[in-house]
Amino acid sequence: MSAESPGERRGGFRAFFAGALRPKKSRQVLRKGYSASTPNLRAGLQSNDDVPEMPSLAPLQAHRLKYQEANQNKDAQLGESRDHTAILHAIGVGGLDPSDPNAQHYEVDNRPPGEPLIASLTPDLWAHVCEYLNPGERVSLAFSTKTLLSRLGPAPWIALRLPENNDSRADFLASQDRLYPHHLLCFPCGRFHRRTQEGREKLQPADVINPLFNCPNMRNAARPAPRHRITHGRVLHFTFYQLVMRASRFGPRYGIAPESLSRRWRRDGWSHHTRYHIHQGRLLMRVVSTCFANPSLTPSQQRLLLYSRDDYWPYFSVCAHWRDGELMNVCKCALSHIPAPRTTAGLQGLEHRAKDMYHGRAHNPNALASLCGKCRPMRRCPECPSEYLVEVKLTEDRSNANTMLFRHAIVVTRWSDLGDGRSPRLSREWAAINGSEGGEGYDSFAVMGKRSISGTFESAITDDTLPGQRIISMNPKGKKLGEAGNNWY
Ligand SMILES: [Zn+2]
Ligand SMILES: [Zn+2]
Ligand SMILES: [Zn+2]
């Protein structure tokens, strides 16, 4: 190769010049176009039949038009089909795709009827089976077929009417929700009540009396209506959660839209914003709580900022397990990273300014606070489906026109999965978040694995994904001391 290369290069050199002096290919094309078009322009004046006809469109424009025509029914941004007929046909076929985990499979049941088999077992045996079930499940069994109803007799129904079986009755009635669009299942009573504000139900602060139905147990402190505490003075009543989930499951006349639950409010220097979203039949909630924070707070000032003096609960939204683990320490750690403004007066200030000038940097009093490895990662409660993110953000302060506009604020965001809203006991996520017995043994890392509530929520709400955030346990050591521990304060 090396022996041939000089000759080659010479040839190449000559060829290069020859090539450079030859008119460019594109120029040739242009000239051709020109020569072709010039007579054509005069075609109207002097009819010259030898000249080929000029294409009406430039090739690129023609291609564009052709492409547009072919993709007329596709969304330019998402590439999704906008042809409704095509969508319906695709659903008809796509719904049966066995590899699609989200598709609903309607399998044709070819099995022979089971009634003779049920009838072949003795009533004693069925009574024995019933001993393993709770009153609600017994009634469900008796309710399933006529044969079982005759085998089990009226006993399960009579038992379900007893006051001590209220909870079981409510759980059984939850399965009949579809039949009662104008009613709402009341869990303290275990019965359906007529909705008194049908279609106009509005979530109010906790201190506003806002009954959705007339209930004899409304003022019964022994049987309180199930609710979830969001922050001070704000709760999510189970009835509203029911309304949202019913509307999503059966239709709008059964309840209200999840967007109607979103609220913004201020209290005790904190501002809060709630948002809700239904994902795969479960209600997800996000609460963003913000409070301005000064730099270099002492431990007691940090506590004053984070905890209410009324009940020593944090001002921001928390699940029932907030006292165990690192959540409060993470907040204090984040507060400690807020950069302190430097003195600009006197000799010290002069020294700072001289140093800044020497290093060629401008001093910025609104420097971004960078968090450390302890307080930056997202935290997930191991005992319930809740995730927390603590941030320090520069936020506009509109409270006082005379002070500087931007200040550092601590922002605590909580995402929670509230479950399917069937019943406070049967919805495991709801029970786990409230720390009630139905949610005992809930292991959020085992249930959720790598998918995060925050990721699901943000991608659905904001069409955006969160920056890659490590999720670690809120309680890595697994110590459960609750209020008795001293780590939380
Ligand atoms: Zn009631
Ligand atoms: Zn930190
Ligand atoms: Zn929790």
PDB file of C-alpha atoms and ligand atoms in Angstrom, residues 319-322 381 383-384 386 388 432-433 474, ligand 3:
ATOM      1  CA  CYS A 319     -48.062   8.406  57.537  1.00  0.00           C
ATOM      2  CA  ALA A 320     -48.729   6.689  60.861  1.00  0.00           C
ATOM      3  CA  HIS A 321     -45.114   5.487  61.148  1.00  0.00           C
ATOM      4  CA  TRP A 322     -43.305   8.827  61.000  1.00  0.00           C
ATOM      5  CA  CYS A 381     -41.823   3.917  54.672  1.00  0.00           C
ATOM      6  CA  GLU A 383     -44.603  -0.418  56.664  1.00  0.00           C
ATOM      7  CA  CYS A 384     -46.946   1.435  54.325  1.00  0.00           C
ATOM      8  CA  SER A 386     -45.673   6.186  51.417  1.00  0.00           C
ATOM      9  CA  TYR A 388     -41.049  11.175  51.082  1.00  0.00           C
ATOM     10  CA  ALA A 432     -51.397   0.269  56.399  1.00  0.00           C
ATOM     11  CA  ILE A 433     -51.147   4.049  56.010  1.00  0.00           C
ATOM     12  CA  MET A 474     -37.188   5.477  55.980  1.00  0.00           C
TER      13      MET A 474
HETATM   14 ZN    ZN B   3     -45.797   4.514  56.959  1.00  0.00          ZN
END
